[in-house]
Amino acid sequence: SNVTMLLDLPEACLASIAVHLPPPDVLAFLSAHGDINDHLSNSASFWGTLLARDRDEESDSTKKSDQSCDEVRARFMLQSYKSYLPRVKWLPLHCPNFPLSPREGHLSCVLDGP
């Protein structure tokens, strides 16, 4: 079957497939099979690559990180939640000092604004 053929791929190929998916599909891909999840979800470098991709940064796989896999995964999840626009629920912000449209409010959150 197709799943068996997919599972026969090396971990680097599975990671390459996941890196080319949008954030919600990355999670769907990881949950497609336990072996895929086991190989990729516990890799800090995998989550770091996704995080760098979504921030339009260069990924440096040779750079050592002091962060655990859980910390990097959490940063990716938060970044994805804040920046994946099709999944954003626009809420009006009621701030008399800074009247913002819902989109401006979202961009302000993503860009660490006021």
mmCIF file of N, CA and C in Angstrom:
data_model
loop_
_atom_site.group_PDB
_atom_site.id
_atom_site.type_symbol
_atom_site.label_atom_id
_atom_site.label_comp_id
_atom_site.label_asym_id
_atom_site.label_seq_id
_atom_site.Cartn_x
_atom_site.Cartn_y
_atom_site.Cartn_z
ATOM 1 N N SER A 1 0.841 -1.193 0.000
ATOM 2 C CA SER A 1 0.000 0.000 0.000
ATOM 3 C C SER A 1 0.880 1.248 0.000
ATOM 4 N N ASN A 2 0.243 2.396 -0.211
ATOM 5 C CA ASN A 2 0.977 3.670 -0.264
ATOM 6 C C ASN A 2 1.592 4.028 1.083
ATOM 7 N N VAL A 3 0.893 3.685 2.175
ATOM 8 C CA VAL A 3 1.419 3.993 3.502
ATOM 9 C C VAL A 3 2.691 3.203 3.757
ATOM 10 N N THR A 4 2.720 1.945 3.356
ATOM 11 C CA THR A 4 3.906 1.118 3.541
ATOM 12 C C THR A 4 5.080 1.700 2.760
ATOM 13 N N MET A 5 4.822 2.140 1.532
ATOM 14 C CA MET A 5 5.885 2.739 0.733
ATOM 15 C C MET A 5 6.377 4.033 1.385
ATOM 16 N N LEU A 6 5.474 4.799 1.943
ATOM 17 C CA LEU A 6 5.844 6.033 2.626
ATOM 18 C C LEU A 6 6.710 5.743 3.849
ATOM 19 N N LEU A 7 6.354 4.707 4.585
ATOM 20 C CA LEU A 7 7.110 4.354 5.787
ATOM 21 C C LEU A 7 8.500 3.830 5.467
ATOM 22 N N ASP A 8 8.700 3.352 4.252
ATOM 23 C CA ASP A 8 10.011 2.860 3.849
ATOM 24 C C ASP A 8 10.994 3.983 3.532
ATOM 25 N N LEU A 9 10.491 5.201 3.406
ATOM 26 C CA LEU A 9 11.374 6.332 3.108
ATOM 27 C C LEU A 9 12.249 6.655 4.313
ATOM 28 N N PRO A 10 13.470 7.128 4.068
ATOM 29 C CA PRO A 10 14.333 7.537 5.182
ATOM 30 C C PRO A 10 13.743 8.758 5.892
ATOM 31 N N GLU A 11 14.165 8.949 7.131
ATOM 32 C CA GLU A 11 13.656 10.051 7.942
ATOM 33 C C GLU A 11 13.874 11.407 7.274
ATOM 34 N N ALA A 12 15.006 11.575 6.603
ATOM 35 C CA ALA A 12 15.291 12.849 5.926
ATOM 36 C C ALA A 12 14.257 13.137 4.839
ATOM 37 N N CYS A 13 13.801 12.126 4.140
ATOM 38 C CA CYS A 13 12.778 12.319 3.101
ATOM 39 C C CYS A 13 11.432 12.683 3.724
ATOM 40 N N LEU A 14 11.090 12.013 4.821
ATOM 41 C CA LEU A 14 9.839 12.336 5.516
ATOM 42 C C LEU A 14 9.863 13.782 6.003
ATOM 43 N N ALA A 15 11.005 14.201 6.532
ATOM 44 C CA ALA A 15 11.142 15.585 6.999
ATOM 45 C C ALA A 15 11.030 16.556 5.833
ATOM 46 N N SER A 16 11.608 16.211 4.702
ATOM 47 C CA SER A 16 11.542 17.071 3.524
ATOM 48 C C SER A 16 10.102 17.226 3.039
ATOM 49 N N ILE A 17 9.345 16.151 3.075
ATOM 50 C CA ILE A 17 7.928 16.219 2.696
ATOM 51 C C ILE A 17 7.193 17.163 3.644
ATOM 52 N N ALA A 18 7.400 16.980 4.937
ATOM 53 C CA ALA A 18 6.695 17.787 5.937
ATOM 54 C C ALA A 18 7.046 19.261 5.830
ATOM 55 N N VAL A 19 8.295 19.567 5.513
ATOM 56 C CA VAL A 19 8.742 20.963 5.444
ATOM 57 C C VAL A 19 8.047 21.712 4.308
ATOM 58 N N HIS A 20 7.566 20.996 3.310
ATOM 59 C CA HIS A 20 6.902 21.640 2.177
ATOM 60 C C HIS A 20 5.386 21.715 2.350
ATOM 61 N N LEU A 21 4.882 21.392 3.519
ATOM 62 C CA LEU A 21 3.445 21.448 3.788
ATOM 63 C C LEU A 21 3.110 22.680 4.618
ATOM 64 N N PRO A 22 1.900 23.221 4.457
ATOM 65 C CA PRO A 22 1.492 24.322 5.335
ATOM 66 C C PRO A 22 1.313 23.811 6.764
ATOM 67 N N PRO A 23 1.374 24.697 7.749
ATOM 68 C CA PRO A 23 1.350 24.267 9.153
ATOM 69 C C PRO A 23 0.257 23.265 9.542
ATOM 70 N N PRO A 24 -1.014 23.464 9.170
ATOM 71 C CA PRO A 24 -2.007 22.459 9.582
ATOM 72 C C PRO A 24 -1.752 21.086 8.960
ATOM 73 N N ASP A 25 -1.225 21.078 7.733
ATOM 74 C CA ASP A 25 -0.957 19.811 7.055
ATOM 75 C C ASP A 25 0.265 19.100 7.631
ATOM 76 N N VAL A 26 1.202 19.858 8.203
ATOM 77 C CA VAL A 26 2.345 19.232 8.881
ATOM 78 C C VAL A 26 1.827 18.354 10.019
ATOM 79 N N LEU A 27 0.909 18.904 10.798
ATOM 80 C CA LEU A 27 0.358 18.142 11.924
ATOM 81 C C LEU A 27 -0.450 16.943 11.446
ATOM 82 N N ALA A 28 -1.187 17.106 10.361
ATOM 83 C CA ALA A 28 -1.941 15.986 9.801
ATOM 84 C C ALA A 28 -0.986 14.903 9.298
ATOM 85 N N PHE A 29 0.109 15.315 8.664
ATOM 86 C CA PHE A 29 1.106 14.366 8.171
ATOM 87 C C PHE A 29 1.736 13.586 9.321
ATOM 88 N N LEU A 30 2.077 14.292 10.397
ATOM 89 C CA LEU A 30 2.688 13.620 11.544
ATOM 90 C C LEU A 30 1.726 12.639 12.206
ATOM 91 N N SER A 31 0.447 12.948 12.157
ATOM 92 C CA SER A 31 -0.516 12.053 12.800
ATOM 93 C C SER A 31 -1.022 10.963 11.869
ATOM 94 N N ALA A 32 -0.538 10.935 10.630
ATOM 95 C CA ALA A 32 -0.998 9.928 9.671
ATOM 96 C C ALA A 32 -0.582 8.518 10.067
ATOM 97 N N HIS A 33 0.559 8.386 10.739
ATOM 98 C CA HIS A 33 1.036 7.067 11.163
ATOM 99 C C HIS A 33 1.965 7.244 12.355
ATOM 100 N N GLY A 34 1.890 6.332 13.284
ATOM 101 C CA GLY A 34 2.701 6.397 14.490
ATOM 102 C C GLY A 34 4.190 6.430 14.227
ATOM 103 N N ASP A 35 4.655 5.690 13.199
ATOM 104 C CA ASP A 35 6.090 5.672 12.901
ATOM 105 C C ASP A 35 6.583 7.036 12.408
ATOM 106 N N ILE A 36 5.761 7.702 11.603
ATOM 107 C CA ILE A 36 6.139 9.033 11.118
ATOM 108 C C ILE A 36 6.211 9.981 12.311
ATOM 109 N N ASN A 37 5.221 9.904 13.168
ATOM 110 C CA ASN A 37 5.192 10.741 14.365
ATOM 111 C C ASN A 37 6.415 10.468 15.229
ATOM 112 N N ASP A 38 6.737 9.193 15.454
ATOM 113 C CA ASP A 38 7.892 8.842 16.287
ATOM 114 C C ASP A 38 9.194 9.395 15.725
ATOM 115 N N HIS A 39 9.345 9.326 14.400
ATOM 116 C CA HIS A 39 10.599 9.768 13.779
ATOM 117 C C HIS A 39 10.765 11.283 13.817
ATOM 118 N N LEU A 40 9.691 12.012 13.551
ATOM 119 C CA LEU A 40 9.832 13.446 13.361
ATOM 120 C C LEU A 40 9.440 14.292 14.564
ATOM 121 N N SER A 41 8.426 13.897 15.303
ATOM 122 C CA SER A 41 7.907 14.793 16.331
ATOM 123 C C SER A 41 8.855 14.969 17.512
ATOM 124 N N ASN A 42 9.829 14.096 17.661
ATOM 125 C CA ASN A 42 10.786 14.205 18.764
ATOM 126 C C ASN A 42 12.128 14.780 18.320
ATOM 127 N N SER A 43 12.136 15.431 17.161
ATOM 128 C CA SER A 43 13.364 15.998 16.613
ATOM 129 C C SER A 43 13.337 17.524 16.728
ATOM 130 N N ALA A 44 14.175 18.072 17.591
ATOM 131 C CA ALA A 44 14.250 19.532 17.744
ATOM 132 C C ALA A 44 14.703 20.188 16.443
ATOM 133 N N SER A 45 15.579 19.528 15.694
ATOM 134 C CA SER A 45 16.048 20.123 14.435
ATOM 135 C C SER A 45 14.910 20.194 13.408
ATOM 136 N N PHE A 46 14.014 19.201 13.409
ATOM 137 C CA PHE A 46 12.854 19.220 12.506
ATOM 138 C C PHE A 46 11.962 20.418 12.822
ATOM 139 N N TRP A 47 11.621 20.596 14.101
ATOM 140 C CA TRP A 47 10.760 21.711 14.491
ATOM 141 C C TRP A 47 11.473 23.044 14.272
ATOM 142 N N GLY A 48 12.793 23.076 14.489
ATOM 143 C CA GLY A 48 13.562 24.293 14.247
ATOM 144 C C GLY A 48 13.567 24.674 12.773
ATOM 145 N N THR A 49 13.648 23.676 11.903
ATOM 146 C CA THR A 49 13.600 23.930 10.464
ATOM 147 C C THR A 49 12.250 24.512 10.068
ATOM 148 N N LEU A 50 11.161 23.940 10.620
ATOM 149 C CA LEU A 50 9.828 24.468 10.329
ATOM 150 C C LEU A 50 9.669 25.892 10.853
ATOM 151 N N LEU A 51 10.182 26.133 12.036
ATOM 152 C CA LEU A 51 10.089 27.462 12.633
ATOM 153 C C LEU A 51 10.863 28.477 11.795
ATOM 154 N N ALA A 52 12.059 28.124 11.369
ATOM 155 C CA ALA A 52 12.861 29.015 10.531
ATOM 156 C C ALA A 52 12.173 29.263 9.191
ATOM 157 N N ARG A 53 11.569 28.212 8.632
ATOM 158 C CA ARG A 53 10.862 28.359 7.352
ATOM 159 C C ARG A 53 9.727 29.366 7.482
ATOM 160 N N ASP A 54 8.947 29.245 8.538
ATOM 161 C CA ASP A 54 7.794 30.117 8.697
ATOM 162 C C ASP A 54 8.173 31.535 9.085
ATOM 163 N N ARG A 55 9.380 31.730 9.561
ATOM 164 C CA ARG A 55 9.863 33.074 9.886
ATOM 165 C C ARG A 55 10.734 33.623 8.761
ATOM 166 N N ASP A 56 10.836 32.906 7.652
ATOM 167 C CA ASP A 56 11.669 33.298 6.511
ATOM 168 C C ASP A 56 13.117 33.515 6.926
ATOM 169 N N GLU A 57 13.628 32.613 7.755
ATOM 170 C CA GLU A 57 15.014 32.662 8.195
ATOM 171 C C GLU A 57 15.763 31.497 7.564
ATOM 172 N N GLU A 58 17.059 31.623 7.534
ATOM 173 C CA GLU A 58 17.903 30.516 7.109
ATOM 174 C C GLU A 58 18.027 29.536 8.268
ATOM 175 N N SER A 59 17.805 28.259 7.982
ATOM 176 C CA SER A 59 17.967 27.237 9.010
ATOM 177 C C SER A 59 19.428 26.830 9.064
ATOM 178 N N ASP A 60 19.994 26.830 10.248
ATOM 179 C CA ASP A 60 21.387 26.442 10.430
ATOM 180 C C ASP A 60 21.408 25.146 11.222
ATOM 181 N N SER A 61 21.491 24.025 10.518
ATOM 182 C CA SER A 61 21.437 22.728 11.180
ATOM 183 C C SER A 61 22.713 22.414 11.957
ATOM 184 N N THR A 62 23.787 23.179 11.698
ATOM 185 C CA THR A 62 25.032 22.922 12.417
ATOM 186 C C THR A 62 25.058 23.647 13.758
ATOM 187 N N LYS A 63 24.169 24.617 13.929
ATOM 188 C CA LYS A 63 24.135 25.404 15.148
ATOM 189 C C LYS A 63 23.495 24.593 16.276
ATOM 190 N N LYS A 64 24.166 24.525 17.391
ATOM 191 C CA LYS A 64 23.645 23.806 18.552
ATOM 192 C C LYS A 64 22.619 24.673 19.258
ATOM 193 N N SER A 65 21.541 24.047 19.700
ATOM 194 C CA SER A 65 20.496 24.781 20.396
ATOM 195 C C SER A 65 20.392 24.273 21.824
ATOM 196 N N ASP A 66 20.186 25.209 22.745
ATOM 197 C CA ASP A 66 20.009 24.839 24.139
ATOM 198 C C ASP A 66 18.561 24.465 24.424
ATOM 199 N N GLN A 67 17.697 24.614 23.440
ATOM 200 C CA GLN A 67 16.281 24.369 23.660
ATOM 201 C C GLN A 67 15.932 22.903 23.421
ATOM 202 N N SER A 68 15.011 22.422 24.242
ATOM 203 C CA SER A 68 14.551 21.046 24.086
ATOM 204 C C SER A 68 13.592 20.967 22.903
ATOM 205 N N CYS A 69 13.329 19.764 22.486
ATOM 206 C CA CYS A 69 12.379 19.534 21.396
ATOM 207 C C CYS A 69 11.012 20.111 21.751
ATOM 208 N N ASP A 70 10.574 19.927 22.987
ATOM 209 C CA ASP A 70 9.269 20.442 23.412
ATOM 210 C C ASP A 70 9.200 21.965 23.313
ATOM 211 N N GLU A 71 10.298 22.637 23.667
ATOM 212 C CA GLU A 71 10.326 24.100 23.597
ATOM 213 C C GLU A 71 10.261 24.587 22.150
ATOM 214 N N VAL A 72 11.013 23.952 21.265
ATOM 215 C CA VAL A 72 11.026 24.356 19.861
ATOM 216 C C VAL A 72 9.673 24.054 19.227
ATOM 217 N N ARG A 73 9.101 22.878 19.544
ATOM 218 C CA ARG A 73 7.776 22.517 19.031
ATOM 219 C C ARG A 73 6.735 23.538 19.489
ATOM 220 N N ALA A 74 6.778 23.934 20.747
ATOM 221 C CA ALA A 74 5.822 24.913 21.274
ATOM 222 C C ALA A 74 5.975 26.259 20.568
ATOM 223 N N ARG A 75 7.210 26.681 20.298
ATOM 224 C CA ARG A 75 7.444 27.934 19.571
ATOM 225 C C ARG A 75 6.880 27.856 18.160
ATOM 226 N N PHE A 76 7.079 26.707 17.490
ATOM 227 C CA PHE A 76 6.518 26.525 16.146
ATOM 228 C C PHE A 76 4.992 26.589 16.189
ATOM 229 N N MET A 77 4.384 25.911 17.159
ATOM 230 C CA MET A 77 2.923 25.890 17.253
ATOM 231 C C MET A 77 2.382 27.304 17.484
ATOM 232 N N LEU A 78 3.018 28.058 18.362
ATOM 233 C CA LEU A 78 2.569 29.420 18.630
ATOM 234 C C LEU A 78 2.751 30.298 17.395
ATOM 235 N N GLN A 79 3.903 30.199 16.755
ATOM 236 C CA GLN A 79 4.161 30.981 15.542
ATOM 237 C C GLN A 79 3.145 30.617 14.458
ATOM 238 N N SER A 80 2.844 29.348 14.290
ATOM 239 C CA SER A 80 1.880 28.918 13.275
ATOM 240 C C SER A 80 0.494 29.445 13.583
ATOM 241 N N TYR A 81 0.133 29.378 14.848
ATOM 242 C CA TYR A 81 -1.188 29.854 15.256
ATOM 243 C C TYR A 81 -1.336 31.349 14.986
ATOM 244 N N LYS A 82 -0.274 32.102 15.238
ATOM 245 C CA LYS A 82 -0.330 33.551 15.060
ATOM 246 C C LYS A 82 -0.259 33.969 13.597
ATOM 247 N N SER A 83 0.390 33.184 12.763
ATOM 248 C CA SER A 83 0.688 33.680 11.425
ATOM 249 C C SER A 83 -0.030 32.975 10.284
ATOM 250 N N TYR A 84 -0.704 31.867 10.526
ATOM 251 C CA TYR A 84 -1.350 31.160 9.414
ATOM 252 C C TYR A 84 -2.717 31.797 9.167
ATOM 253 N N LEU A 85 -2.762 32.741 8.257
ATOM 254 C CA LEU A 85 -3.911 33.613 8.059
ATOM 255 C C LEU A 85 -5.234 32.900 7.740
ATOM 256 N N PRO A 86 -5.262 31.835 6.934
ATOM 257 C CA PRO A 86 -6.561 31.206 6.676
ATOM 258 C C PRO A 86 -7.234 30.655 7.936
ATOM 259 N N ARG A 87 -6.479 30.402 8.973
ATOM 260 C CA ARG A 87 -7.040 29.845 10.201
ATOM 261 C C ARG A 87 -7.316 30.909 11.268
ATOM 262 N N VAL A 88 -7.024 32.163 10.952
ATOM 263 C CA VAL A 88 -7.177 33.223 11.936
ATOM 264 C C VAL A 88 -8.646 33.617 12.059
ATOM 265 N N LYS A 89 -9.097 33.758 13.274
ATOM 266 C CA LYS A 89 -10.427 34.293 13.534
ATOM 267 C C LYS A 89 -10.233 35.773 13.870
ATOM 268 N N TRP A 90 -10.772 36.636 13.024
ATOM 269 C CA TRP A 90 -10.585 38.067 13.211
ATOM 270 C C TRP A 90 -11.527 38.559 14.299
ATOM 271 N N LEU A 91 -10.982 39.140 15.331
ATOM 272 C CA LEU A 91 -11.768 39.692 16.426
ATOM 273 C C LEU A 91 -11.506 41.190 16.525
ATOM 274 N N PRO A 92 -12.570 41.979 16.695
ATOM 275 C CA PRO A 92 -12.336 43.413 16.853
ATOM 276 C C PRO A 92 -11.667 43.703 18.191
ATOM 277 N N LEU A 93 -10.758 44.646 18.176
ATOM 278 C CA LEU A 93 -10.087 45.077 19.398
ATOM 279 C C LEU A 93 -10.690 46.394 19.843
ATOM 280 N N HIS A 94 -11.087 46.458 21.077
ATOM 281 C CA HIS A 94 -11.681 47.677 21.605
ATOM 282 C C HIS A 94 -10.633 48.396 22.449
ATOM 283 N N CYS A 95 -9.889 49.243 21.801
ATOM 284 C CA CYS A 95 -8.833 49.992 22.470
ATOM 285 C C CYS A 95 -8.963 51.449 22.034
ATOM 286 N N PRO A 96 -9.532 52.300 22.901
ATOM 287 C CA PRO A 96 -9.784 53.679 22.485
ATOM 288 C C PRO A 96 -8.519 54.452 22.112
ATOM 289 N N ASN A 97 -7.398 54.128 22.726
ATOM 290 C CA ASN A 97 -6.161 54.856 22.436
ATOM 291 C C ASN A 97 -5.554 54.471 21.096
ATOM 292 N N PHE A 98 -5.773 53.230 20.667
ATOM 293 C CA PHE A 98 -5.211 52.726 19.420
ATOM 294 C C PHE A 98 -6.305 52.026 18.633
ATOM 295 N N PRO A 99 -7.140 52.754 17.903
ATOM 296 C CA PRO A 99 -8.187 52.083 17.132
ATOM 297 C C PRO A 99 -7.572 51.272 15.987
ATOM 298 N N LEU A 100 -7.716 49.960 16.060
ATOM 299 C CA LEU A 100 -7.134 49.069 15.058
ATOM 300 C C LEU A 100 -8.227 48.232 14.412
ATOM 301 N N SER A 101 -8.060 47.954 13.133
ATOM 302 C CA SER A 101 -8.948 46.990 12.488
ATOM 303 C C SER A 101 -8.547 45.604 12.994
ATOM 304 N N PRO A 102 -9.417 44.584 12.839
ATOM 305 C CA PRO A 102 -9.032 43.243 13.278
ATOM 306 C C PRO A 102 -7.735 42.773 12.621
ATOM 307 N N ARG A 103 -7.544 43.055 11.331
ATOM 308 C CA ARG A 103 -6.321 42.618 10.653
ATOM 309 C C ARG A 103 -5.102 43.332 11.226
ATOM 310 N N GLU A 104 -5.226 44.636 11.469
ATOM 311 C CA GLU A 104 -4.110 45.371 12.062
ATOM 312 C C GLU A 104 -3.784 44.821 13.448
ATOM 313 N N GLY A 105 -4.814 44.445 14.173
ATOM 314 C CA GLY A 105 -4.594 43.857 15.496
ATOM 315 C C GLY A 105 -3.846 42.546 15.397
ATOM 316 N N HIS A 106 -4.207 41.727 14.391
ATOM 317 C CA HIS A 106 -3.505 40.453 14.200
ATOM 318 C C HIS A 106 -2.046 40.701 13.840
ATOM 319 N N LEU A 107 -1.815 41.603 12.899
ATOM 320 C CA LEU A 107 -0.437 41.905 12.495
ATOM 321 C C LEU A 107 0.344 42.464 13.663
ATOM 322 N N SER A 108 -0.305 43.257 14.489
ATOM 323 C CA SER A 108 0.354 43.795 15.665
ATOM 324 C C SER A 108 0.785 42.674 16.604
ATOM 325 N N CYS A 109 -0.062 41.670 16.772
ATOM 326 C CA CYS A 109 0.291 40.525 17.620
ATOM 327 C C CYS A 109 1.460 39.751 17.026
ATOM 328 N N VAL A 110 1.391 39.501 15.715
ATOM 329 C CA VAL A 110 2.442 38.718 15.052
ATOM 330 C C VAL A 110 3.775 39.454 15.087
ATOM 331 N N LEU A 111 3.717 40.756 14.924
ATOM 332 C CA LEU A 111 4.938 41.550 14.858
ATOM 333 C C LEU A 111 5.320 42.141 16.204
ATOM 334 N N ASP A 112 4.711 41.639 17.282
ATOM 335 C CA ASP A 112 4.991 42.104 18.642
ATOM 336 C C ASP A 112 4.792 43.604 18.758
ATOM 337 N N GLY A 113 3.649 44.074 18.263
ATOM 338 C CA GLY A 113 3.334 45.499 18.289
ATOM 339 C C GLY A 113 2.842 45.951 19.650
ATOM 340 N N PRO A 114 2.174 47.124 19.690
ATOM 341 C CA PRO A 114 1.772 47.716 20.960
ATOM 342 C C PRO A 114 0.861 46.773 21.692
#
